[in-house]
Amino acid sequence: MKKVFVLALLAGFAGSVLAQQSLKPEDVIKTRKAAFSFMSWNMGKIKANVDGTFNKEQVVAAANAVAAVANSGLGTLFVPGTDKDIGDQKTRLKPEFFQQPDKAKEVGTNFNREANELAKVAATGDVAAIKAQFGKTGATCKACHDNFRKD
């Protein structure tokens, strides 16, 4: 069973890489921006719930969406050359992303870990714990913005 899971995981990764290879650079930027916009919208829903009237189902759904984006192969949407505006697609990605691959990997790994933890904590319904984990997840977003996003 474990071998089947590993093979399925590798096949999914390979399929993701192949799918990205067929996208034009401007489509990579467009897709990347859409993923981050979707994630931001869901982070906003979590924030509204932990700061206002709490609805566990909304928080769980939003946290699962954030984790899904984190686990979707988002890294494949960072293709060399997509740190520049292409056609009508504007990007705020700094060239440093490609110049500092170890730092980029660290930032991405931290986001992935914290987003997955957010989904786990959201399932508990513990508002204080969710708020704390939301802060940790948001800090990983900020770390990426601070290092790799143009103002």
Short mmCIF file of N, CA and C in Angstrom, two decimals:
data_model
loop_
_atom_site.label_atom_id
_atom_site.label_comp_id
_atom_site.label_asym_id
_atom_site.label_seq_id
_atom_site.Cartn_x
_atom_site.Cartn_y
_atom_site.Cartn_z
N MET A 1 0.83 -1.19 0.00
CA MET A 1 0.00 0.00 0.00
C MET A 1 0.88 1.26 0.00
N LYS A 2 1.94 1.23 0.81
CA LYS A 2 2.82 2.38 0.89
C LYS A 2 3.46 2.67 -0.46
N LYS A 3 3.85 1.62 -1.21
CA LYS A 3 4.46 1.80 -2.52
C LYS A 3 3.48 2.45 -3.49
N VAL A 4 2.22 2.04 -3.42
CA VAL A 4 1.20 2.61 -4.30
C VAL A 4 1.04 4.10 -4.02
N PHE A 5 1.02 4.46 -2.73
CA PHE A 5 0.90 5.87 -2.37
C PHE A 5 2.09 6.67 -2.90
N VAL A 6 3.29 6.17 -2.73
CA VAL A 6 4.49 6.87 -3.20
C VAL A 6 4.45 7.01 -4.72
N LEU A 7 4.08 5.94 -5.42
CA LEU A 7 3.99 6.01 -6.88
C LEU A 7 2.93 7.02 -7.32
N ALA A 8 1.80 7.04 -6.64
CA ALA A 8 0.75 8.00 -6.98
C ALA A 8 1.22 9.42 -6.72
N LEU A 9 1.94 9.61 -5.60
CA LEU A 9 2.47 10.93 -5.29
C LEU A 9 3.46 11.38 -6.35
N LEU A 10 4.36 10.50 -6.76
CA LEU A 10 5.34 10.83 -7.79
C LEU A 10 4.67 11.11 -9.13
N ALA A 11 3.67 10.32 -9.45
CA ALA A 11 2.94 10.53 -10.71
C ALA A 11 2.24 11.89 -10.69
N GLY A 12 1.66 12.25 -9.55
CA GLY A 12 1.01 13.55 -9.43
C GLY A 12 2.00 14.68 -9.58
N PHE A 13 3.18 14.53 -8.97
CA PHE A 13 4.22 15.56 -9.09
C PHE A 13 4.67 15.68 -10.53
N ALA A 14 4.93 14.56 -11.16
CA ALA A 14 5.38 14.57 -12.56
C ALA A 14 4.32 15.21 -13.45
N GLY A 15 3.06 14.89 -13.20
CA GLY A 15 1.98 15.47 -13.98
C GLY A 15 1.90 16.97 -13.78
N SER A 16 2.12 17.41 -12.54
CA SER A 16 2.11 18.84 -12.25
C SER A 16 3.23 19.55 -12.99
N VAL A 17 4.42 18.96 -12.99
CA VAL A 17 5.55 19.56 -13.69
C VAL A 17 5.28 19.61 -15.19
N LEU A 18 4.75 18.52 -15.73
CA LEU A 18 4.46 18.50 -17.16
C LEU A 18 3.40 19.52 -17.52
N ALA A 19 2.40 19.67 -16.66
CA ALA A 19 1.34 20.65 -16.93
C ALA A 19 1.92 22.05 -16.94
N GLN A 20 2.84 22.34 -16.03
CA GLN A 20 3.43 23.67 -15.98
C GLN A 20 4.29 23.94 -17.20
N GLN A 21 4.94 22.91 -17.71
CA GLN A 21 5.78 23.09 -18.88
C GLN A 21 4.97 23.51 -20.10
N SER A 22 3.70 23.16 -20.13
CA SER A 22 2.87 23.51 -21.28
C SER A 22 2.28 24.92 -21.16
N LEU A 23 2.41 25.56 -20.01
CA LEU A 23 1.90 26.91 -19.84
C LEU A 23 2.91 27.93 -20.36
N LYS A 24 2.39 28.96 -20.99
CA LYS A 24 3.24 30.07 -21.39
C LYS A 24 3.59 30.85 -20.13
N PRO A 25 4.74 31.53 -20.12
CA PRO A 25 5.14 32.27 -18.92
C PRO A 25 4.07 33.24 -18.41
N GLU A 26 3.36 33.91 -19.30
CA GLU A 26 2.32 34.83 -18.84
C GLU A 26 1.16 34.08 -18.18
N ASP A 27 0.91 32.84 -18.62
CA ASP A 27 -0.12 32.03 -17.98
C ASP A 27 0.33 31.52 -16.62
N VAL A 28 1.63 31.28 -16.48
CA VAL A 28 2.18 30.88 -15.18
C VAL A 28 1.95 32.02 -14.18
N ILE A 29 2.26 33.25 -14.59
CA ILE A 29 2.07 34.40 -13.71
C ILE A 29 0.59 34.55 -13.35
N LYS A 30 -0.26 34.45 -14.33
CA LYS A 30 -1.71 34.60 -14.11
C LYS A 30 -2.22 33.54 -13.13
N THR A 31 -1.78 32.31 -13.32
CA THR A 31 -2.22 31.22 -12.45
C THR A 31 -1.68 31.41 -11.05
N ARG A 32 -0.42 31.82 -10.94
CA ARG A 32 0.20 32.05 -9.63
C ARG A 32 -0.56 33.14 -8.88
N LYS A 33 -0.87 34.23 -9.57
CA LYS A 33 -1.61 35.32 -8.93
C LYS A 33 -3.00 34.85 -8.49
N ALA A 34 -3.64 34.02 -9.30
CA ALA A 34 -4.97 33.50 -8.93
C ALA A 34 -4.89 32.64 -7.68
N ALA A 35 -3.86 31.81 -7.59
CA ALA A 35 -3.69 30.95 -6.41
C ALA A 35 -3.51 31.80 -5.15
N PHE A 36 -2.67 32.82 -5.24
CA PHE A 36 -2.44 33.67 -4.07
C PHE A 36 -3.67 34.51 -3.73
N SER A 37 -4.41 34.93 -4.72
CA SER A 37 -5.64 35.68 -4.48
C SER A 37 -6.66 34.80 -3.75
N PHE A 38 -6.81 33.58 -4.20
CA PHE A 38 -7.73 32.63 -3.57
C PHE A 38 -7.31 32.36 -2.13
N MET A 39 -6.01 32.18 -1.93
CA MET A 39 -5.52 31.92 -0.58
C MET A 39 -5.75 33.14 0.31
N SER A 40 -5.48 34.32 -0.19
CA SER A 40 -5.68 35.54 0.58
C SER A 40 -7.15 35.71 0.99
N TRP A 41 -8.04 35.41 0.08
CA TRP A 41 -9.47 35.50 0.37
C TRP A 41 -9.82 34.56 1.54
N ASN A 42 -9.28 33.35 1.52
CA ASN A 42 -9.56 32.40 2.59
C ASN A 42 -8.90 32.80 3.90
N MET A 43 -7.70 33.37 3.85
CA MET A 43 -7.06 33.87 5.07
C MET A 43 -7.92 34.99 5.66
N GLY A 44 -8.47 35.84 4.80
CA GLY A 44 -9.36 36.91 5.26
C GLY A 44 -10.59 36.37 5.96
N LYS A 45 -11.14 35.27 5.45
CA LYS A 45 -12.31 34.66 6.10
C LYS A 45 -11.95 34.16 7.49
N ILE A 46 -10.77 33.55 7.62
CA ILE A 46 -10.35 33.06 8.94
C ILE A 46 -10.19 34.24 9.90
N LYS A 47 -9.51 35.28 9.45
CA LYS A 47 -9.29 36.45 10.30
C LYS A 47 -10.61 37.04 10.76
N ALA A 48 -11.56 37.19 9.84
CA ALA A 48 -12.87 37.74 10.21
C ALA A 48 -13.55 36.88 11.27
N ASN A 49 -13.38 35.59 11.19
CA ASN A 49 -14.01 34.69 12.16
C ASN A 49 -13.33 34.72 13.52
N VAL A 50 -12.01 34.76 13.55
CA VAL A 50 -11.34 34.74 14.86
C VAL A 50 -11.40 36.11 15.53
N ASP A 51 -11.62 37.16 14.74
CA ASP A 51 -11.74 38.51 15.31
C ASP A 51 -13.19 38.91 15.55
N GLY A 52 -14.13 38.16 15.01
CA GLY A 52 -15.54 38.52 15.15
C GLY A 52 -16.36 37.33 15.60
N THR A 53 -17.49 37.15 14.96
CA THR A 53 -18.36 36.01 15.27
C THR A 53 -17.76 34.76 14.65
N PHE A 54 -17.50 33.77 15.50
CA PHE A 54 -16.79 32.56 15.06
C PHE A 54 -17.77 31.54 14.50
N ASN A 55 -17.44 31.04 13.31
CA ASN A 55 -18.20 29.96 12.68
C ASN A 55 -17.20 28.87 12.31
N LYS A 56 -17.21 27.81 13.07
CA LYS A 56 -16.21 26.75 12.90
C LYS A 56 -16.20 26.19 11.48
N GLU A 57 -17.36 25.96 10.89
CA GLU A 57 -17.41 25.38 9.55
C GLU A 57 -16.72 26.28 8.52
N GLN A 58 -16.95 27.59 8.64
CA GLN A 58 -16.29 28.52 7.72
C GLN A 58 -14.77 28.50 7.90
N VAL A 59 -14.34 28.45 9.15
CA VAL A 59 -12.90 28.45 9.43
C VAL A 59 -12.27 27.17 8.93
N VAL A 60 -12.90 26.05 9.19
CA VAL A 60 -12.35 24.76 8.72
C VAL A 60 -12.26 24.75 7.20
N ALA A 61 -13.32 25.19 6.53
CA ALA A 61 -13.31 25.21 5.06
C ALA A 61 -12.20 26.12 4.54
N ALA A 62 -12.06 27.31 5.12
CA ALA A 62 -11.04 28.26 4.68
C ALA A 62 -9.64 27.72 4.97
N ALA A 63 -9.44 27.15 6.14
CA ALA A 63 -8.12 26.60 6.48
C ALA A 63 -7.77 25.43 5.57
N ASN A 64 -8.74 24.61 5.25
CA ASN A 64 -8.49 23.50 4.32
C ASN A 64 -8.15 24.03 2.93
N ALA A 65 -8.77 25.12 2.52
CA ALA A 65 -8.46 25.72 1.22
C ALA A 65 -7.03 26.26 1.20
N VAL A 66 -6.62 26.91 2.28
CA VAL A 66 -5.25 27.43 2.38
C VAL A 66 -4.25 26.27 2.32
N ALA A 67 -4.53 25.20 3.06
CA ALA A 67 -3.65 24.03 3.04
C ALA A 67 -3.64 23.40 1.65
N ALA A 68 -4.78 23.38 0.99
CA ALA A 68 -4.83 22.80 -0.37
C ALA A 68 -3.95 23.59 -1.33
N VAL A 69 -3.97 24.91 -1.22
CA VAL A 69 -3.10 25.73 -2.06
C VAL A 69 -1.65 25.42 -1.73
N ALA A 70 -1.35 25.33 -0.44
CA ALA A 70 0.03 25.04 -0.02
C ALA A 70 0.52 23.70 -0.55
N ASN A 71 -0.38 22.75 -0.66
CA ASN A 71 -0.02 21.39 -1.09
C ASN A 71 -0.25 21.14 -2.58
N SER A 72 -0.60 22.18 -3.32
CA SER A 72 -1.01 22.01 -4.71
C SER A 72 0.13 21.94 -5.72
N GLY A 73 1.35 22.13 -5.25
CA GLY A 73 2.46 22.21 -6.19
C GLY A 73 2.71 23.64 -6.60
N LEU A 74 2.35 24.56 -5.72
CA LEU A 74 2.48 25.99 -5.97
C LEU A 74 3.88 26.36 -6.45
N GLY A 75 4.88 25.66 -5.96
CA GLY A 75 6.26 25.96 -6.35
C GLY A 75 6.51 25.84 -7.84
N THR A 76 5.72 25.03 -8.52
CA THR A 76 5.90 24.88 -9.98
C THR A 76 5.47 26.12 -10.75
N LEU A 77 4.82 27.05 -10.05
CA LEU A 77 4.39 28.30 -10.68
C LEU A 77 5.45 29.40 -10.54
N PHE A 78 6.62 29.02 -10.08
CA PHE A 78 7.74 29.94 -10.00
C PHE A 78 8.79 29.47 -11.00
N VAL A 79 8.63 29.96 -12.22
CA VAL A 79 9.45 29.56 -13.35
C VAL A 79 10.42 30.70 -13.67
N PRO A 80 11.70 30.38 -13.88
CA PRO A 80 12.63 31.45 -14.25
C PRO A 80 12.07 32.30 -15.40
N GLY A 81 12.23 33.60 -15.24
CA GLY A 81 11.71 34.53 -16.23
C GLY A 81 10.37 35.13 -15.84
N THR A 82 9.70 34.52 -14.84
CA THR A 82 8.40 35.05 -14.42
C THR A 82 8.54 36.06 -13.29
N ASP A 83 9.75 36.59 -13.14
CA ASP A 83 9.96 37.68 -12.20
C ASP A 83 9.89 39.03 -12.92
N LYS A 84 9.46 38.97 -14.18
CA LYS A 84 9.29 40.17 -15.00
C LYS A 84 7.86 40.19 -15.54
N ASP A 85 7.34 41.39 -15.77
CA ASP A 85 6.03 41.51 -16.41
C ASP A 85 6.11 40.92 -17.81
N ILE A 86 5.09 40.16 -18.18
CA ILE A 86 5.05 39.54 -19.50
C ILE A 86 3.67 39.81 -20.10
N GLY A 87 3.67 40.45 -21.27
CA GLY A 87 2.39 40.79 -21.90
C GLY A 87 1.58 41.65 -20.96
N ASP A 88 0.32 41.26 -20.74
CA ASP A 88 -0.54 42.03 -19.85
C ASP A 88 -0.47 41.53 -18.41
N GLN A 89 0.43 40.58 -18.14
CA GLN A 89 0.54 40.02 -16.78
C GLN A 89 1.66 40.72 -16.01
N LYS A 90 1.27 41.39 -14.95
CA LYS A 90 2.21 42.07 -14.07
C LYS A 90 2.56 41.11 -12.92
N THR A 91 3.79 41.19 -12.46
CA THR A 91 4.21 40.37 -11.33
C THR A 91 4.96 41.23 -10.34
N ARG A 92 4.88 40.83 -9.08
CA ARG A 92 5.64 41.50 -8.03
C ARG A 92 6.77 40.61 -7.51
N LEU A 93 7.02 39.50 -8.19
CA LEU A 93 8.09 38.59 -7.78
C LEU A 93 9.44 39.24 -8.04
N LYS A 94 10.27 39.25 -7.01
CA LYS A 94 11.62 39.81 -7.14
C LYS A 94 12.55 38.77 -7.77
N PRO A 95 13.56 39.21 -8.51
CA PRO A 95 14.55 38.29 -9.07
C PRO A 95 15.29 37.51 -7.98
N GLU A 96 15.34 38.07 -6.77
CA GLU A 96 16.02 37.39 -5.66
C GLU A 96 15.45 36.00 -5.39
N PHE A 97 14.20 35.79 -5.78
CA PHE A 97 13.60 34.46 -5.59
C PHE A 97 14.46 33.39 -6.28
N PHE A 98 14.93 33.70 -7.48
CA PHE A 98 15.73 32.74 -8.24
C PHE A 98 17.21 32.81 -7.88
N GLN A 99 17.63 33.92 -7.30
CA GLN A 99 19.02 34.09 -6.90
C GLN A 99 19.30 33.47 -5.54
N GLN A 100 18.26 33.24 -4.75
CA GLN A 100 18.39 32.67 -3.40
C GLN A 100 17.51 31.43 -3.26
N PRO A 101 17.81 30.38 -4.03
CA PRO A 101 16.92 29.22 -4.03
C PRO A 101 16.79 28.53 -2.67
N ASP A 102 17.85 28.54 -1.88
CA ASP A 102 17.74 27.91 -0.55
C ASP A 102 16.79 28.68 0.35
N LYS A 103 16.87 30.00 0.30
CA LYS A 103 15.97 30.84 1.09
C LYS A 103 14.53 30.68 0.59
N ALA A 104 14.35 30.64 -0.73
CA ALA A 104 13.01 30.46 -1.29
C ALA A 104 12.42 29.12 -0.86
N LYS A 105 13.24 28.09 -0.87
CA LYS A 105 12.77 26.76 -0.44
C LYS A 105 12.40 26.77 1.04
N GLU A 106 13.22 27.43 1.84
CA GLU A 106 12.95 27.52 3.28
C GLU A 106 11.62 28.23 3.54
N VAL A 107 11.42 29.35 2.87
CA VAL A 107 10.19 30.12 3.05
C VAL A 107 8.97 29.29 2.62
N GLY A 108 9.09 28.62 1.48
CA GLY A 108 7.99 27.79 0.99
C GLY A 108 7.70 26.61 1.89
N THR A 109 8.74 25.98 2.39
CA THR A 109 8.57 24.84 3.30
C THR A 109 7.89 25.27 4.59
N ASN A 110 8.31 26.42 5.11
CA ASN A 110 7.69 26.93 6.34
C ASN A 110 6.21 27.23 6.12
N PHE A 111 5.88 27.84 4.98
CA PHE A 111 4.48 28.12 4.68
C PHE A 111 3.67 26.82 4.61
N ASN A 112 4.20 25.85 3.90
CA ASN A 112 3.50 24.58 3.76
C ASN A 112 3.23 23.95 5.12
N ARG A 113 4.25 23.91 5.98
CA ARG A 113 4.11 23.31 7.31
C ARG A 113 3.04 24.04 8.12
N GLU A 114 3.12 25.36 8.15
CA GLU A 114 2.19 26.13 8.98
C GLU A 114 0.76 26.10 8.42
N ALA A 115 0.61 26.07 7.10
CA ALA A 115 -0.72 25.97 6.50
C ALA A 115 -1.37 24.64 6.84
N ASN A 116 -0.59 23.57 6.80
CA ASN A 116 -1.13 22.26 7.17
C ASN A 116 -1.50 22.21 8.65
N GLU A 117 -0.69 22.84 9.47
CA GLU A 117 -1.00 22.90 10.90
C GLU A 117 -2.26 23.73 11.14
N LEU A 118 -2.43 24.80 10.38
CA LEU A 118 -3.64 25.62 10.50
C LEU A 118 -4.89 24.79 10.24
N ALA A 119 -4.84 23.95 9.22
CA ALA A 119 -5.99 23.09 8.92
C ALA A 119 -6.27 22.13 10.08
N LYS A 120 -5.22 21.58 10.67
CA LYS A 120 -5.40 20.67 11.82
C LYS A 120 -6.00 21.40 13.01
N VAL A 121 -5.45 22.56 13.31
CA VAL A 121 -5.92 23.32 14.47
C VAL A 121 -7.35 23.82 14.25
N ALA A 122 -7.66 24.23 13.04
CA ALA A 122 -9.02 24.70 12.74
C ALA A 122 -10.06 23.63 13.04
N ALA A 123 -9.71 22.39 12.78
CA ALA A 123 -10.65 21.29 13.02
C ALA A 123 -11.01 21.13 14.49
N THR A 124 -10.17 21.64 15.38
CA THR A 124 -10.45 21.53 16.82
C THR A 124 -11.53 22.51 17.26
N GLY A 125 -11.67 23.61 16.54
CA GLY A 125 -12.64 24.63 16.94
C GLY A 125 -12.17 25.52 18.07
N ASP A 126 -10.95 25.35 18.55
CA ASP A 126 -10.39 26.15 19.63
C ASP A 126 -9.97 27.51 19.08
N VAL A 127 -10.77 28.54 19.34
CA VAL A 127 -10.56 29.85 18.74
C VAL A 127 -9.18 30.41 19.09
N ALA A 128 -8.76 30.29 20.34
CA ALA A 128 -7.46 30.84 20.74
C ALA A 128 -6.33 30.13 20.01
N ALA A 129 -6.43 28.81 19.89
CA ALA A 129 -5.39 28.04 19.19
C ALA A 129 -5.39 28.37 17.69
N ILE A 130 -6.58 28.54 17.13
CA ILE A 130 -6.68 28.89 15.71
C ILE A 130 -6.06 30.26 15.48
N LYS A 131 -6.37 31.20 16.34
CA LYS A 131 -5.83 32.56 16.21
C LYS A 131 -4.31 32.53 16.28
N ALA A 132 -3.76 31.75 17.20
CA ALA A 132 -2.30 31.65 17.33
C ALA A 132 -1.69 31.02 16.08
N GLN A 133 -2.29 29.96 15.58
CA GLN A 133 -1.76 29.30 14.39
C GLN A 133 -1.96 30.16 13.15
N PHE A 134 -3.05 30.89 13.10
CA PHE A 134 -3.27 31.83 12.00
C PHE A 134 -2.12 32.84 11.96
N GLY A 135 -1.71 33.32 13.13
CA GLY A 135 -0.59 34.25 13.21
C GLY A 135 0.70 33.64 12.70
N LYS A 136 0.95 32.38 13.04
CA LYS A 136 2.15 31.70 12.56
C LYS A 136 2.11 31.51 11.04
N THR A 137 0.95 31.16 10.54
CA THR A 137 0.80 30.98 9.09
C THR A 137 0.98 32.31 8.37
N GLY A 138 0.36 33.33 8.90
CA GLY A 138 0.50 34.67 8.32
C GLY A 138 1.94 35.16 8.34
N ALA A 139 2.68 34.78 9.38
CA ALA A 139 4.09 35.17 9.46
C ALA A 139 4.90 34.55 8.32
N THR A 140 4.52 33.35 7.89
CA THR A 140 5.24 32.74 6.76
C THR A 140 4.90 33.47 5.46
N CYS A 141 3.69 33.96 5.34
CA CYS A 141 3.33 34.78 4.17
C CYS A 141 4.16 36.05 4.17
N LYS A 142 4.25 36.69 5.34
CA LYS A 142 5.01 37.93 5.46
C LYS A 142 6.49 37.70 5.15
N ALA A 143 7.04 36.57 5.57
CA ALA A 143 8.45 36.27 5.29
C ALA A 143 8.70 36.20 3.80
N CYS A 144 7.77 35.61 3.07
CA CYS A 144 7.92 35.55 1.62
C CYS A 144 7.79 36.94 1.02
N HIS A 145 6.81 37.70 1.45
CA HIS A 145 6.63 39.07 0.95
C HIS A 145 7.88 39.90 1.23
N ASP A 146 8.39 39.81 2.45
CA ASP A 146 9.56 40.60 2.83
C ASP A 146 10.79 40.28 1.98
N ASN A 147 10.95 39.01 1.63
CA ASN A 147 12.13 38.58 0.90
C ASN A 147 11.97 38.62 -0.61
N PHE A 148 10.78 38.33 -1.11
CA PHE A 148 10.65 38.04 -2.54
C PHE A 148 9.54 38.79 -3.26
N ARG A 149 8.87 39.74 -2.62
CA ARG A 149 7.78 40.46 -3.27
C ARG A 149 8.10 41.94 -3.37
N LYS A 150 7.96 42.47 -4.56
CA LYS A 150 8.13 43.91 -4.76
C LYS A 150 6.95 44.63 -4.14
N ASP A 151 7.19 45.85 -3.65
CA ASP A 151 6.11 46.66 -3.08
C ASP A 151 5.14 47.11 -4.14
#
